[in-house]
Coordinates of C-alpha atoms in Angstrom, one line a residue:
M78 CA 0.0 0.0 0.0
L79 CA 2.9 2.4 0.7
D80 CA 4.2 1.8 -2.8
R81 CA 1.1 3.6 -4.2
V82 CA 1.7 6.9 -2.3
S83 CA 4.3 9.5 -2.8
I84 CA 7.7 9.4 -1.1
R85 CA 6.8 12.4 1.0
W86 CA 3.7 10.8 2.4
R87 CA 5.5 7.5 2.8
L88 CA 8.2 9.0 4.9
A89 CA 5.7 11.0 7.0
S90 CA 3.5 7.9 7.5
I91 CA 6.4 5.8 8.6
S92 CA 7.6 8.5 11.0
A93 CA 4.1 8.9 12.4
G94 CA 3.6 5.1 12.7
L95 CA 6.9 4.7 14.7
T96 CA 5.9 7.7 16.9
F97 CA 2.5 6.1 17.5
V98 CA 4.0 2.8 18.5
I99 CA 6.5 4.5 20.9
L100 CA 3.8 6.7 22.4
C101 CA 1.5 3.7 22.8
A102 CA 4.1 1.8 24.7
F103 CA 4.9 4.9 26.8
A104 CA 1.2 5.5 27.5
I105 CA 0.5 1.9 28.5
G106 CA 3.5 1.9 30.9
V107 CA 2.7 5.3 32.4
G108 CA -1.0 4.6 32.5
E109 CA -0.6 1.4 34.3
A110 CA 1.8 2.9 36.8
T111 CA -0.4 6.0 37.3
T112 CA -3.5 3.9 37.7
R113 CA -1.9 1.8 40.3
R114 CA -0.6 4.9 42.1
V115 CA -4.0 6.5 42.0
R116 CA -5.7 3.4 43.4
S117 CA -3.1 3.0 46.1
D118 CA -3.3 6.6 47.1
F119 CA -7.1 6.3 47.2
A120 CA -6.9 3.3 49.5
N121 CA -4.2 4.8 51.7
Q122 CA -6.0 8.1 52.0
L123 CA -9.2 6.3 53.0
R124 CA -7.4 4.1 55.6
A125 CA -5.5 7.1 57.0
A126 CA -8.7 9.1 57.3
A127 CA -10.5 6.2 59.1
D128 CA -7.5 5.7 61.5
D129 CA -7.4 9.5 62.2
L130 CA -11.1 9.6 63.0
R131 CA -10.8 6.6 65.3
D132 CA -8.0 8.2 67.3
R133 CA -9.8 11.6 67.6
L134 CA -13.3 10.3 68.2
S135 CA -15.1 11.3 71.5
M136 CA -18.6 12.0 72.7
D137 CA -20.8 14.1 75.0
V138 CA -23.6 12.5 77.1
G139 CA -26.6 14.0 78.9
A140 CA -26.2 14.6 82.6
D141 CA -29.4 12.8 83.6
T142 CA -30.0 10.3 80.8
Q143 CA -26.4 9.3 80.1
Q144 CA -27.4 9.2 76.4
I145 CA -25.0 10.3 73.6
V146 CA -25.9 13.9 72.6
R147 CA -22.9 14.9 70.5
V148 CA -19.9 13.2 68.8
H149 CA -16.6 15.0 68.3
P150 CA -15.2 15.9 65.8
D151 CA -18.1 16.9 63.6
L152 CA -18.5 14.1 61.2
N153 CA -19.8 16.3 58.3
V154 CA -16.8 18.6 58.6
H155 CA -14.3 15.7 58.9
A156 CA -15.7 13.8 55.9
G157 CA -16.3 16.9 53.7
S158 CA -12.7 17.4 52.7
I159 CA -12.6 14.0 50.8
H160 CA -16.3 13.6 50.1
A161 CA -16.6 10.6 52.4
V162 CA -19.6 9.2 54.4
I163 CA -19.3 8.1 58.0
R164 CA -21.5 6.0 60.2
I165 CA -20.9 5.1 63.9
L166 CA -22.7 2.0 65.2
D167 CA -22.7 0.2 68.5
T168 CA -22.3 -3.5 68.8
D169 CA -26.0 -4.1 68.3
G170 CA -25.9 -2.3 64.9
T171 CA -27.7 0.8 66.2
I172 CA -26.6 3.9 64.4
L173 CA -25.2 6.4 67.0
A174 CA -24.1 9.1 64.5
H175 CA -23.6 9.6 60.8
T176 CA -22.9 12.1 58.1
T177 CA -25.7 13.7 56.2
D178 CA -27.3 11.5 53.5
A179 CA -25.1 8.5 54.5
P180 CA -26.3 5.4 52.7
N181 CA -27.0 2.1 54.4
L182 CA -23.6 0.4 54.4
G183 CA -24.9 -2.8 56.2
R184 CA -24.2 -4.2 59.6
T185 CA -20.7 -5.0 60.5
I186 CA -19.1 -7.8 62.6
P187 CA -18.1 -6.1 65.8
F188 CA -14.6 -5.6 66.8
V189 CA -13.2 -6.6 63.4
D190 CA -11.2 -4.1 61.2
R191 CA -11.9 -4.8 57.5
T192 CA -12.3 -3.3 54.0
R193 CA -15.4 -4.1 51.9
F194 CA -17.1 -2.8 48.8
I195 CA -20.8 -2.0 49.4
Q196 CA -23.2 -0.3 47.0
G197 CA -20.4 1.3 45.1
Y198 CA -18.5 2.4 48.2
R199 CA -15.2 1.3 49.5
V200 CA -15.8 0.9 53.2
E201 CA -13.1 0.9 55.9
T202 CA -14.3 -0.5 59.2
R203 CA -12.6 0.3 62.5
R204 CA -13.4 -0.8 66.0
T205 CA -12.8 1.6 68.9
I206 CA -14.1 2.8 72.3
L207 CA -16.2 5.9 72.3
Q208 CA -15.9 7.7 75.6
T209 CA -16.5 11.0 77.2
P210 CA -13.6 13.4 77.8
D211 CA -13.4 12.5 81.5
H212 CA -13.6 8.8 80.6
S213 CA -16.6 8.3 82.8
V214 CA -18.7 6.7 80.1
R215 CA -17.3 4.2 77.6
V216 CA -19.1 2.6 74.7
A217 CA -17.7 0.0 72.2
V218 CA -18.5 1.2 68.6
V219 CA -17.7 0.4 65.0
I220 CA -16.8 3.2 62.6
Q221 CA -17.8 2.8 58.9
Y222 CA -15.7 5.2 56.8
A223 CA -16.6 5.0 53.1
R224 CA -15.9 6.8 49.8
K225 CA -17.5 6.3 46.4
V226 CA -15.5 4.1 44.0
S227 CA -16.8 6.2 41.1
D228 CA -14.6 9.1 42.2
L229 CA -11.6 6.8 41.9
E230 CA -12.7 5.5 38.5
N231 CA -13.4 9.0 37.2
T232 CA -9.8 10.0 38.1
V233 CA -8.5 6.9 36.3
Q234 CA -10.6 7.6 33.2
R235 CA -9.3 11.2 33.1
V236 CA -5.8 9.9 33.3
R237 CA -6.5 7.5 30.4
F238 CA -8.2 10.2 28.4
F239 CA -5.2 12.5 28.7
L240 CA -2.9 9.7 27.7
I241 CA -4.9 8.7 24.6
F242 CA -5.2 12.4 23.7
G243 CA -1.4 12.7 24.1
V244 CA -0.8 9.7 21.9
L245 CA -3.1 10.9 19.1
G246 CA -1.9 14.5 19.3
G247 CA 1.8 13.3 19.3
T248 CA 1.1 11.1 16.3
L249 CA -0.6 14.0 14.4
L250 CA 2.3 16.3 15.2
A251 CA 4.7 13.6 14.1
L252 CA 2.8 13.3 10.8
G253 CA 2.8 17.1 10.2
G254 CA 6.5 17.4 11.1
G255 CA 7.3 14.4 8.9
L256 CA 5.5 16.0 6.0
W257 CA 7.4 19.3 6.6
L258 CA 10.7 17.5 6.9
A259 CA 10.0 15.3 3.9
R260 CA 9.1 18.4 1.8
R261 CA 12.4 20.1 2.8
A262 CA 14.3 16.9 2.1
M263 CA 12.7 16.5 -1.3
R264 CA 13.3 20.1 -2.3
P265 CA 16.6 19.3 -4.1
I266 CA 14.9 16.4 -5.9
A267 CA 12.1 18.7 -6.9
A268 CA 14.6 21.2 -8.3
L269 CA 16.3 18.3 -10.3
T270 CA 12.8 17.3 -11.6
Q271 CA 12.0 20.8 -12.7
T272 CA 15.3 21.2 -14.5
T273 CA 15.0 17.8 -16.3
R274 CA 11.4 18.7 -17.3
H275 CA 12.7 22.0 -18.7
I276 CA 15.4 20.1 -20.6
A277 CA 12.8 17.6 -21.9
E278 CA 10.6 20.6 -23.1
T279 CA 13.5 22.5 -24.7
R280 CA 15.4 19.4 -25.9
D281 CA 18.6 21.2 -25.0
P282 CA 21.0 18.8 -23.3
T283 CA 23.6 21.6 -22.8
L284 CA 21.6 22.8 -19.8
R285 CA 23.0 21.9 -16.4
V286 CA 21.2 20.6 -13.3
P287 CA 21.7 22.3 -9.9
Q288 CA 24.3 20.8 -7.7
P289 CA 23.5 20.5 -4.0
K290 CA 26.1 21.7 -1.6
T291 CA 25.9 18.6 0.6
E292 CA 27.6 15.3 -0.1
D293 CA 24.7 12.9 0.0
E294 CA 22.6 10.7 -2.3
V295 CA 20.9 13.7 -3.9
A296 CA 24.2 15.2 -4.8
E297 CA 25.3 11.9 -6.3
L298 CA 22.1 11.8 -8.3
A299 CA 22.6 15.4 -9.5
R300 CA 26.2 14.6 -10.6
T301 CA 25.0 11.5 -12.4
L302 CA 22.3 13.4 -14.3
D303 CA 24.8 16.1 -15.2
E304 CA 27.3 13.5 -16.5
M305 CA 24.4 11.9 -18.5
L306 CA 23.5 15.3 -20.0
H307 CA 27.2 15.9 -21.0
A308 CA 27.2 12.5 -22.7
L309 CA 23.8 13.2 -24.5
A310 CA 25.1 16.6 -25.6
D311 CA 28.3 15.1 -27.0
S312 CA 26.3 12.3 -28.7
R313 CA 23.8 14.9 -30.1
S314 CA 26.7 17.0 -31.5
E315 CA 28.2 13.9 -33.1
S316 CA 24.9 12.8 -34.5
E317 CA 24.2 16.3 -35.9
A318 CA 27.6 16.5 -37.4
A319 CA 27.2 13.1 -39.0
L320 CA 23.8 14.0 -40.3
V321 CA 25.2 17.3 -41.8
R322 CA 28.0 15.3 -43.5
Q323 CA 25.5 12.8 -44.8
R324 CA 23.2 15.5 -46.2
R325 CA 26.1 17.3 -47.8
F326 CA 27.3 14.0 -49.3
V327 CA 23.8 13.2 -50.7
A328 CA 23.5 16.7 -52.1
D329 CA 27.0 16.6 -53.6
A330 CA 26.6 13.0 -54.9
S331 CA 23.2 13.8 -56.5
H332 CA 24.6 16.9 -58.1
E333 CA 27.6 15.0 -59.5
L334 CA 25.4 12.1 -60.8
R335 CA 23.4 14.5 -63.0
T336 CA 26.3 15.0 -65.6
P337 CA 27.0 11.3 -66.2
L338 CA 23.3 10.5 -66.3
T339 CA 22.8 13.2 -68.9
S340 CA 25.6 11.7 -71.0
I341 CA 24.1 8.2 -70.6
L342 CA 20.6 9.5 -71.7
A343 CA 22.1 11.1 -74.8
N344 CA 23.9 8.0 -75.8
L345 CA 20.9 5.8 -75.2
E346 CA 18.6 8.1 -77.2
L347 CA 21.2 7.9 -80.0
L348 CA 21.3 4.1 -79.8
A349 CA 17.5 3.8 -79.7
D350 CA 17.4 5.8 -83.0
V351 CA 20.0 3.8 -84.9
L352 CA 19.2 0.3 -83.6
D353 CA 16.3 -1.9 -84.6
G354 CA 14.7 -5.1 -83.4
E355 CA 15.6 -6.5 -80.0
R356 CA 18.6 -4.2 -79.7
A357 CA 16.4 -1.2 -80.1
E358 CA 13.9 -2.6 -77.5
A359 CA 16.8 -3.1 -75.1
A360 CA 18.1 0.4 -75.7
N361 CA 14.6 1.8 -75.2
S362 CA 14.2 -0.2 -71.9
A363 CA 17.6 1.2 -70.7
L364 CA 16.5 4.6 -71.8
R365 CA 13.3 4.4 -69.7
S366 CA 15.2 3.2 -66.7
S367 CA 17.8 6.0 -67.0
R368 CA 15.1 8.6 -67.2
R369 CA 13.6 7.3 -64.0
M370 CA 17.0 7.3 -62.5
R371 CA 17.5 10.9 -63.5
R372 CA 14.1 11.8 -62.0
L373 CA 15.0 10.0 -58.8
V374 CA 18.4 11.8 -58.6
A375 CA 16.8 15.1 -59.2
D376 CA 14.2 14.5 -56.4
L377 CA 17.0 13.3 -54.0
L378 CA 19.0 16.4 -54.9
L379 CA 16.1 18.7 -54.2
L380 CA 15.4 17.0 -50.8
A381 CA 19.0 16.9 -49.8
R382 CA 19.4 20.6 -50.6
A383 CA 16.3 21.3 -48.5
D384 CA 17.7 19.2 -45.6
A385 CA 21.0 21.0 -45.8
S386 CA 19.2 24.4 -45.9
R387 CA 20.7 25.1 -49.3
E388 CA 18.4 27.6 -51.1
A389 CA 18.4 28.1 -54.8
P390 CA 18.5 31.8 -56.0
H391 CA 15.1 33.4 -55.7
E392 CA 13.6 36.1 -57.9
P393 CA 10.1 37.5 -58.5
M394 CA 8.0 35.5 -60.9
D395 CA 4.4 34.8 -61.9
L396 CA 3.3 31.6 -60.3
G397 CA 0.3 31.4 -62.6
Q398 CA 2.6 31.3 -65.6
V399 CA 4.7 28.5 -63.9
V400 CA 1.5 26.4 -63.4
V401 CA 0.5 26.9 -67.0
E402 CA 3.9 25.7 -68.2
A403 CA 3.8 22.7 -65.9
A404 CA 0.3 21.8 -67.2
A405 CA 1.5 22.1 -70.8
E406 CA 4.3 19.7 -70.0
L407 CA 1.8 17.2 -68.6
G408 CA -0.8 17.6 -71.4
P409 CA 0.7 14.9 -73.7
V410 CA 0.8 12.3 -70.9
A411 CA -2.6 13.1 -69.3
E412 CA -3.9 9.7 -70.5
G413 CA -7.6 10.7 -70.9
H414 CA -7.7 13.1 -67.9
E415 CA -9.3 16.5 -68.4
L416 CA -6.8 19.1 -67.2
D417 CA -8.3 22.5 -66.4
I418 CA -6.1 25.5 -65.4
S419 CA -7.4 28.8 -63.9
A420 CA -4.4 31.0 -63.3
E421 CA -4.5 34.7 -62.7
P422 CA -1.2 36.7 -62.5
A423 CA 0.3 36.2 -59.0
M424 CA 3.8 37.3 -58.2
V425 CA 5.9 35.3 -55.7
D426 CA 9.6 35.4 -54.8
G427 CA 11.1 32.0 -55.5
S428 CA 13.1 29.5 -57.7
R429 CA 11.4 28.8 -61.0
D430 CA 12.7 25.3 -61.3
E431 CA 11.5 24.3 -57.8
L432 CA 8.1 25.9 -58.1
H433 CA 7.7 24.2 -61.5
R434 CA 8.5 20.9 -59.8
L435 CA 6.0 21.6 -57.1
A436 CA 3.1 22.3 -59.5
L437 CA 4.2 19.4 -61.8
N438 CA 4.2 17.0 -58.9
L439 CA 0.8 18.0 -57.6
M440 CA -0.9 17.7 -61.0
E441 CA 1.0 14.5 -61.9
N442 CA 0.0 13.0 -58.6
A443 CA -3.7 13.7 -59.4
I444 CA -3.3 12.1 -62.9
K445 CA -1.5 9.0 -61.7
H446 CA -3.9 8.2 -58.9
T447 CA -7.2 8.8 -60.6
P448 CA -8.9 6.8 -63.3
P449 CA -9.1 8.1 -67.0
G450 CA -11.8 10.7 -67.5
T451 CA -11.2 12.3 -64.1
H452 CA -11.3 16.1 -64.1
V453 CA -8.1 17.7 -62.6
H454 CA -8.4 21.4 -61.8
A455 CA -5.5 23.8 -60.9
A456 CA -6.1 27.3 -59.8
V457 CA -3.9 30.3 -58.8
E458 CA -5.3 33.3 -57.0
Q459 CA -4.3 36.1 -54.6
S460 CA -5.9 36.4 -51.2
N461 CA -5.1 38.7 -48.3
G462 CA -1.4 39.2 -49.3
H463 CA -0.9 35.6 -50.1
V464 CA -0.8 33.6 -53.3
V465 CA -2.8 30.3 -53.2
L466 CA -2.3 27.4 -55.5
T467 CA -5.1 24.8 -55.4
V468 CA -5.0 21.4 -57.2
S469 CA -8.1 19.3 -56.9
D470 CA -9.7 16.4 -58.7
D471 CA -13.0 14.5 -58.6
G472 CA -11.5 11.1 -58.2
P473 CA -11.9 8.6 -55.4
G474 CA -10.0 10.7 -52.9
I475 CA -7.3 9.7 -50.4
P476 CA -7.7 6.7 -48.1
G477 CA -8.1 7.7 -44.5
E478 CA -5.0 5.6 -43.4
L479 CA -2.8 7.7 -45.7
R480 CA -3.9 11.2 -44.7
E481 CA -1.7 11.5 -41.6
R482 CA 1.5 10.4 -43.4
L483 CA 0.8 11.7 -46.9
F484 CA 3.7 14.1 -47.0
E485 CA 6.3 11.7 -45.6
R486 CA 9.0 10.4 -47.8
F487 CA 8.5 7.1 -49.7
T488 CA 4.8 7.0 -48.9
R489 CA 2.9 5.3 -51.7
G490 CA -0.8 4.3 -52.0
D491 CA -2.1 0.8 -52.6
G492 CA -2.9 1.6 -56.2
D493 CA 0.7 2.7 -57.0
R494 CA 2.2 -0.2 -59.0
G495 CA 5.8 1.0 -59.0
G496 CA 5.2 4.1 -61.1
S497 CA 6.6 6.5 -58.5
F498 CA 9.2 6.6 -55.7
G499 CA 6.8 8.1 -53.1
L500 CA 8.8 11.4 -53.0
G501 CA 6.4 13.7 -55.0
L502 CA 4.4 15.1 -52.1
S503 CA 7.4 15.3 -49.8
I504 CA 9.1 17.4 -52.4
V505 CA 6.0 19.6 -52.6
R506 CA 6.2 20.2 -48.8
A507 CA 10.0 20.8 -49.0
V508 CA 9.6 23.4 -51.8
A509 CA 6.7 25.1 -50.0
E510 CA 8.7 25.4 -46.8
A511 CA 11.8 26.6 -48.6
H512 CA 9.6 29.5 -50.0
A513 CA 8.1 30.4 -46.6
G514 CA 4.9 28.7 -47.6
T515 CA 2.7 25.9 -46.4
V516 CA 0.9 22.9 -48.0
A517 CA -2.1 21.2 -46.6
L518 CA -4.6 18.6 -47.7
G519 CA -8.0 20.2 -48.0
P520 CA -11.0 18.9 -45.9
E521 CA -12.6 15.8 -47.3
R522 CA -16.1 16.3 -48.5
P523 CA -18.5 13.6 -49.7
G524 CA -18.3 13.2 -53.5
D525 CA -15.1 15.2 -53.9
G526 CA -11.7 13.8 -54.6
A527 CA -8.3 15.0 -53.3
R528 CA -7.7 18.7 -52.8
F529 CA -4.2 20.2 -52.1
V530 CA -3.8 23.9 -51.0
V531 CA -0.4 25.6 -51.2
T532 CA 0.0 29.1 -49.8
F533 CA 2.9 31.5 -50.5
P534 CA 3.5 35.0 -49.3
A535 CA 2.9 37.4 -52.2
S536 CA 5.8 39.3 -53.8

């Protein structure tokens, strides 16, 4: 159960539990000793009071009748200090004197000192001789000196109550003190937690964790975390440096591959024109593969430049005219698709080749992934200081499972039978971001196909 609560409450609970056990043991010992002492004092006080009365007791008798008319000392005054009751009886059980409202304590055996419990009273019985001051008259009597046992039990209950209150109060104080001490003890760990959370949010391993001044387990934890962050920072720097080298290598390699590929394409085109038969078919097959390779190298070069933050020279140009040129290039290979362009003059600041690739990829994507006869519409317009390029079709649309990762690299749909490398839309996003723009997939509406919206700042 302790494993489910926080460390602060766990420490405080253990401290309070130990305090409770210690206080209980102390209270039991003190309570038992105190109870015995209270009971002993009660009995001793009652016996002493009975003995004192026996020693001081005397009487006055009438001159003619020789009957007892007064007992000294006054029984009510003598018993009032300790709330006792007193009865004096002769050997026949006749009551000679008693305190006010004294209960019936029963008849006693004459001349026997004893202690009894009668009707909730502890009764001390003493035998003595009651006589006049001049010793002329003597009477054998029995003194019944009693006190309520409930007075003793009330005192015992008060002692127990205060002990229980002390145990509970001490336990609560121990719990509160434990929580306070645990909070102070956990403060360095809370500082470490806050710093590591800030590092997780900023993803900056160069930040340092606070180092406690004491040499304890928390300081050791802080040093360990700091060493781990040093190692992570070094590892991150190495990874970033390796990634930069890799991007630079891909960009440079892709650039260097363009020249030999151009030479290979020229030679294959020449061979395809001069050869015939199976040789011509082989040359045409190699030519098609080389063209696909050139397209792949061009795509990789563009993405590598985007990753390496290498920007092509930008200049003001009409995006509408770029879209018209891209559509004219796609016209011969539209394969029965109806290609509709609505482009008004819209100036943007960018690279013509990259923007041409963006528009070409969007329209080519619509042609490749829709059946013949599908209407593909591309529109360029200005709106609120932005230039918006929209490419839409009335095809089957994009499957729901592809919408979240549509712009990731090498993502291809189920209907793609090897006609693309899955880089077209990732290139669209890279070009849009390189031109301070955005690309998004329009909301899916029933009966409509795919709809892509690219937004650029107007020039």
